[in-house]
Short mmCIF file of C-alpha atoms in Angstrom, two decimals:
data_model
loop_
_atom_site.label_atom_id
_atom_site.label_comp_id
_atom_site.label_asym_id
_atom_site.label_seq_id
_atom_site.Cartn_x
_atom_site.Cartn_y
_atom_site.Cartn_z
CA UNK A 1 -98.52 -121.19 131.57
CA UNK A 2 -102.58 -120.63 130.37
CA UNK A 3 -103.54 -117.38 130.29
CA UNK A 4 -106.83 -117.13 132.53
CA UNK A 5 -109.47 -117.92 131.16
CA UNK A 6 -111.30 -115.20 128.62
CA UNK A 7 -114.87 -116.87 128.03
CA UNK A 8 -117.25 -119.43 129.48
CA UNK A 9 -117.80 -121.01 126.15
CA UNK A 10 -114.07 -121.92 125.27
CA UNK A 11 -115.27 -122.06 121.44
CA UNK A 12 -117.04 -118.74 121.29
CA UNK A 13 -115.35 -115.80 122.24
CA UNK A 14 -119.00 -114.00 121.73
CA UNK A 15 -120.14 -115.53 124.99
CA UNK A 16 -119.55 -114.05 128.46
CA UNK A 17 -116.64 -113.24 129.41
CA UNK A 18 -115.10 -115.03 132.67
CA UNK A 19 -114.48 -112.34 134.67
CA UNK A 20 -114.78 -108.12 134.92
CA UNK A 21 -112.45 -107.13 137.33
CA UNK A 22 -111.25 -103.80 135.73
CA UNK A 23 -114.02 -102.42 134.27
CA UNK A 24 -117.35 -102.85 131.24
CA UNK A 25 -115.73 -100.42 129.13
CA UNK A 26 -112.79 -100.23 127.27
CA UNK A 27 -109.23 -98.95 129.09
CA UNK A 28 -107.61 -95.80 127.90
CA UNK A 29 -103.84 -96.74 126.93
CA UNK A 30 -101.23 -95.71 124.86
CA UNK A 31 -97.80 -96.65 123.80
CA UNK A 32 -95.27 -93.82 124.10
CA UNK A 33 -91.59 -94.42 122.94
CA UNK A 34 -91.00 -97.39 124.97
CA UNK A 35 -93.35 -97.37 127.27
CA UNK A 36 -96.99 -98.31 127.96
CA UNK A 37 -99.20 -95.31 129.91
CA UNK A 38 -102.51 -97.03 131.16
CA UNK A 39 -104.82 -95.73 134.19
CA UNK A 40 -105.52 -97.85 137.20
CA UNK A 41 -105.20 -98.15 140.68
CA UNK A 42 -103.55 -100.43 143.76
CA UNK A 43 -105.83 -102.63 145.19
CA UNK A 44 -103.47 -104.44 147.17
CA UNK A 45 -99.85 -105.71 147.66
CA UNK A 46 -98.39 -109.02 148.34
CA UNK A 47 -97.56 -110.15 151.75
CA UNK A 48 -96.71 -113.87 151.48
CA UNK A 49 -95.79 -115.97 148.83
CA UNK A 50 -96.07 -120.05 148.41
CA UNK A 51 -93.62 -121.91 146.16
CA UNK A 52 -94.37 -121.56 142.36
CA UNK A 53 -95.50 -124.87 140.94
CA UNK A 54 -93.76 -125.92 137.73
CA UNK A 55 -94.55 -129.78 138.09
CA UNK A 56 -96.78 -131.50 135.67
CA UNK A 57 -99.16 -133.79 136.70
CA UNK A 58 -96.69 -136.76 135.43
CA UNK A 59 -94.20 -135.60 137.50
CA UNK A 60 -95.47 -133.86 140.54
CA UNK A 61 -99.27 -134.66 140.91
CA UNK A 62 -100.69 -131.96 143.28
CA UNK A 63 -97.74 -132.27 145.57
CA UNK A 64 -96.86 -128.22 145.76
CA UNK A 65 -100.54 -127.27 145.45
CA UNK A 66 -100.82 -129.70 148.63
CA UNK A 67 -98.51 -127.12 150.25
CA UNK A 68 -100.35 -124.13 149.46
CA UNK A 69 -103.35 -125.66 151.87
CA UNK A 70 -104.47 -123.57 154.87
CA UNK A 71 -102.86 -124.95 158.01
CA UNK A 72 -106.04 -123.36 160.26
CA UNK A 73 -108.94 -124.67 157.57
CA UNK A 74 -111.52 -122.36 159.51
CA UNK A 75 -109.59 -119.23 159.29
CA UNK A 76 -112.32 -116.65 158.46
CA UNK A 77 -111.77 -115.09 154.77
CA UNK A 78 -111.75 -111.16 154.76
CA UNK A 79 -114.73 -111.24 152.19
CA UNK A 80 -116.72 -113.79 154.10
CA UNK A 81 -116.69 -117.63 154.47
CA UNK A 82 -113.32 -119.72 155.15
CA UNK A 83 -110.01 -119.55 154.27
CA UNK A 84 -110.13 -123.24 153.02
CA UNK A 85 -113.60 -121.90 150.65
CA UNK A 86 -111.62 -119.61 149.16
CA UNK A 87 -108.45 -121.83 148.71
CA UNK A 88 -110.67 -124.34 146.74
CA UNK A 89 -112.42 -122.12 144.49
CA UNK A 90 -108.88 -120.21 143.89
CA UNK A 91 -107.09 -123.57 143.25
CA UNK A 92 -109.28 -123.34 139.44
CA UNK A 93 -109.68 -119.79 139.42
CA UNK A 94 -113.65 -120.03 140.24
CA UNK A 95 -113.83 -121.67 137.06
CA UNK A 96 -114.84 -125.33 136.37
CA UNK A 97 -116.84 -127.85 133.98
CA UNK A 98 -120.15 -128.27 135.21
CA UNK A 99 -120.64 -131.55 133.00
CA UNK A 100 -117.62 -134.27 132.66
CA UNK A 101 -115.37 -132.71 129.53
CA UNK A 102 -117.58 -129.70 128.75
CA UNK A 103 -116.44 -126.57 126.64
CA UNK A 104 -119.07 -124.79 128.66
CA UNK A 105 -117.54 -123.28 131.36
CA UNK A 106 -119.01 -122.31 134.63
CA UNK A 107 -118.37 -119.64 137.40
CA UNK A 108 -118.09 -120.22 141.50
CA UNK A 109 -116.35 -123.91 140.71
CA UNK A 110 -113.82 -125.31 143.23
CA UNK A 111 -111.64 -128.25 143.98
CA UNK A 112 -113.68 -131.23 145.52
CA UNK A 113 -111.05 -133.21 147.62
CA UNK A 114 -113.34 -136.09 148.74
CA UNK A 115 -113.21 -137.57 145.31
CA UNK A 116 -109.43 -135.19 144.04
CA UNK A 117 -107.86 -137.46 147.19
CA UNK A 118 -109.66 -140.64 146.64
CA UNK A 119 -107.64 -143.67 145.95
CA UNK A 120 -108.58 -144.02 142.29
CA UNK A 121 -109.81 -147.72 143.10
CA UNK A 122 -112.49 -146.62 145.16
CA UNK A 123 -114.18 -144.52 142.81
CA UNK A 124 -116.41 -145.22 140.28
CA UNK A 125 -115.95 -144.90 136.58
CA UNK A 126 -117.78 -141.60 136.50
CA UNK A 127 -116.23 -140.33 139.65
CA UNK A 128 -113.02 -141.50 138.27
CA UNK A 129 -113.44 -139.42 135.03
CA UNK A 130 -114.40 -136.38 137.29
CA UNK A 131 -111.34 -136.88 139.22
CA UNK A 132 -108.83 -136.45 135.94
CA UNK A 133 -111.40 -133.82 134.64
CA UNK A 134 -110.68 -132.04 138.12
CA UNK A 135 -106.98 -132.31 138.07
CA UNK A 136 -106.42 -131.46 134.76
CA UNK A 137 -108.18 -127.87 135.52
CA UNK A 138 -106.31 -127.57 138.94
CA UNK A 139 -102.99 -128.18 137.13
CA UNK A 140 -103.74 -125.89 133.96
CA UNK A 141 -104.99 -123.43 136.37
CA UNK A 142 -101.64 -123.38 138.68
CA UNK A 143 -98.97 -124.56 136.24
CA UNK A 144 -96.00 -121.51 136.25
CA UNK A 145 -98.19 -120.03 139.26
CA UNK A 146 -97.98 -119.50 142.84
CA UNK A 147 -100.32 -118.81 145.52
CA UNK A 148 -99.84 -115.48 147.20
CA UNK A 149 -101.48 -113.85 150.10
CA UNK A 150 -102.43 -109.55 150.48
CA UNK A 151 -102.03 -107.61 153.33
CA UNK A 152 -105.28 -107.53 153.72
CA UNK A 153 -105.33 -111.09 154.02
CA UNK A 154 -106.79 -112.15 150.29
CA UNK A 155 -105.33 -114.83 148.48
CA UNK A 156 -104.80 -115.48 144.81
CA UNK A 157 -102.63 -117.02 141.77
CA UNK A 158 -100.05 -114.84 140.99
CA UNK A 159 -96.94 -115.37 138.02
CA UNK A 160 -94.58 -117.30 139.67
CA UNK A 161 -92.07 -115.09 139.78
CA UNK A 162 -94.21 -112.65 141.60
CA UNK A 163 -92.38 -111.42 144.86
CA UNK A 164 -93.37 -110.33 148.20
CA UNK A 165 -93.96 -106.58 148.22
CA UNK A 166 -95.46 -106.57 144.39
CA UNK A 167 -98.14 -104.81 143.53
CA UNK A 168 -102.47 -106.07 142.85
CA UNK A 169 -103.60 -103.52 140.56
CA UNK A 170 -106.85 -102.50 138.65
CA UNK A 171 -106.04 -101.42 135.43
CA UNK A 172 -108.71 -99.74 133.21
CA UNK A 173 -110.68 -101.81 130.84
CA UNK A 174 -108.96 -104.87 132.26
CA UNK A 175 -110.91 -108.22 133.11
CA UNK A 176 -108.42 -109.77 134.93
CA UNK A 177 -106.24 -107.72 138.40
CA UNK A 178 -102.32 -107.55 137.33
CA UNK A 179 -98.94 -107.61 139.52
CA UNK A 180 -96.78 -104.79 138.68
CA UNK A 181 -93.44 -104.35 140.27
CA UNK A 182 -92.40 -100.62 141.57
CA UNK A 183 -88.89 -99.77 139.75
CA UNK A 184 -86.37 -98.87 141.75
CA UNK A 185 -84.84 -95.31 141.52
CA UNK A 186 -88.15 -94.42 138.69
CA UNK A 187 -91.13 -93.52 138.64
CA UNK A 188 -91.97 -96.84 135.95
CA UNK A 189 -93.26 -100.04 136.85
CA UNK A 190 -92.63 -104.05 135.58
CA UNK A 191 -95.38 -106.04 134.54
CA UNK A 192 -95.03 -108.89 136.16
CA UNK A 193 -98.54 -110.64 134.95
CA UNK A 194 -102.16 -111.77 135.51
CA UNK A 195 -103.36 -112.39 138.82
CA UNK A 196 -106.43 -114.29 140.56
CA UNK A 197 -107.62 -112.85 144.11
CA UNK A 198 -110.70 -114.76 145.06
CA UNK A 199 -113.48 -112.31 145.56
CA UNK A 200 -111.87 -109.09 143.25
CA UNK A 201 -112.62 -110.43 139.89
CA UNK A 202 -116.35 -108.87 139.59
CA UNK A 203 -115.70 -105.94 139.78
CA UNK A 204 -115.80 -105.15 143.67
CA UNK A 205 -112.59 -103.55 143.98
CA UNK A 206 -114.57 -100.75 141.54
CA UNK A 207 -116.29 -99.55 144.49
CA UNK A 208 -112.80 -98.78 146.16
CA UNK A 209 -112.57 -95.01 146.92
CA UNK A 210 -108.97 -95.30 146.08
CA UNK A 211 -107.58 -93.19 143.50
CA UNK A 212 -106.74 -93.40 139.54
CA UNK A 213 -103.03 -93.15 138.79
CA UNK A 214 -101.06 -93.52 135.65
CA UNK A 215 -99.07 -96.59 135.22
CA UNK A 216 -95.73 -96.30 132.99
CA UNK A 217 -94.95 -99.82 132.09
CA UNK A 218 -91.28 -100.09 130.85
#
């Protein structure tokens, strides 16, 4: 599984960086005997969770991602458009290739289905190259993933092991959200892994008048 991505140039890790979630600063953290103290806060927690894709491309094509589709397309989205908007720019983590095999990355990118569900003899050569260009980023993007919907009705890529009841959390200095997992019986959490919620990773979940916490990470 990719980590998401860092940087818009994928050559230059001077350039901007892909996404702010967390915060402009550095996070406060420290490692104490086992554990990892950082600050933070819940943004959300998981509700419902799709299967976790693990096909390749050779094996699979989109066929699980084709799944994950909104059954009512014109579902409003909590932070504004449609459901099916926010499925399509999820499906690549708002991140594409604005030119056919660019290392320049851009932001607000999404899935294209008139030429992703083409029959491949329709197209022409240069739609046919942005069709593979467009399926390899959907499949990096939600290889060892799974689409997973809030309570409050946001969706995202979580790990896909990620479980229903799991925690969306800020944590300080971070540019992506994470899943942690309560412990049962403690006071410690799991770090599950990096998550994707489409419409939190600019730093609007900043202006949240919820409240820091410590997370111990065993």
């Amino acid at each position: 599984m990719y980590a998401f991505e860092r940087y818009l140039d994928v050559h230059d890790f001077r350039s901007s960086r892909a996404y702010n979630a967390g915060s402009n600063g550095g996070g406060l953290a420290k490692i104490d005997d086992r554990w990892l103290r950082v600050h933070g806060f819940v943004l959300d927690s998981i509700e419902e969770v799709y299967p976790a894709c693990y096909h390749n491309l050779a094996t699979g094509g989109l066929l699980i991602e084709q799944q994950w589709r909104p059954q009512n397309e014109m579902e409003p989205y909590p932070l504004g458009g449609t459901i099916m908007e926010a499925f399509n720019h999820t499906l690549v983590a708002d991140i594409g290739r604005p030119v056919i095999a660019s290392d320049i990355l851009e932001r607000g990118m999404k899935v294209d289905w008139a030429v992703v569900d083409q029959d491949p003899a329709c197209l022409t050569s240069e739609q046919k190259q942005r069709r593979s260009w467009m399926l390899v980023d959907i499949k990096r993007t939600t290889f060892g993933r799974r689409l997973i919907r809030t309570k409050a009705g946001l969706i995202g890529l979580g790990p896909g092991f990620a479980e229903v009841g799991d925690l969306v959390c800020v944590l300080s200095g971070g540019h992506v959200l994470y899943v942690l997992r309560k412990k049962k019986q403690c006071s410690r959490y799991e770090f599950v892994g990096e998550c994707y919620v489409h419409g939190m990773m600019d730093g609007e979940a900043l202006n949240s008048s919820t409240p820091q916490q410590e997370f111990v990470i065993a």
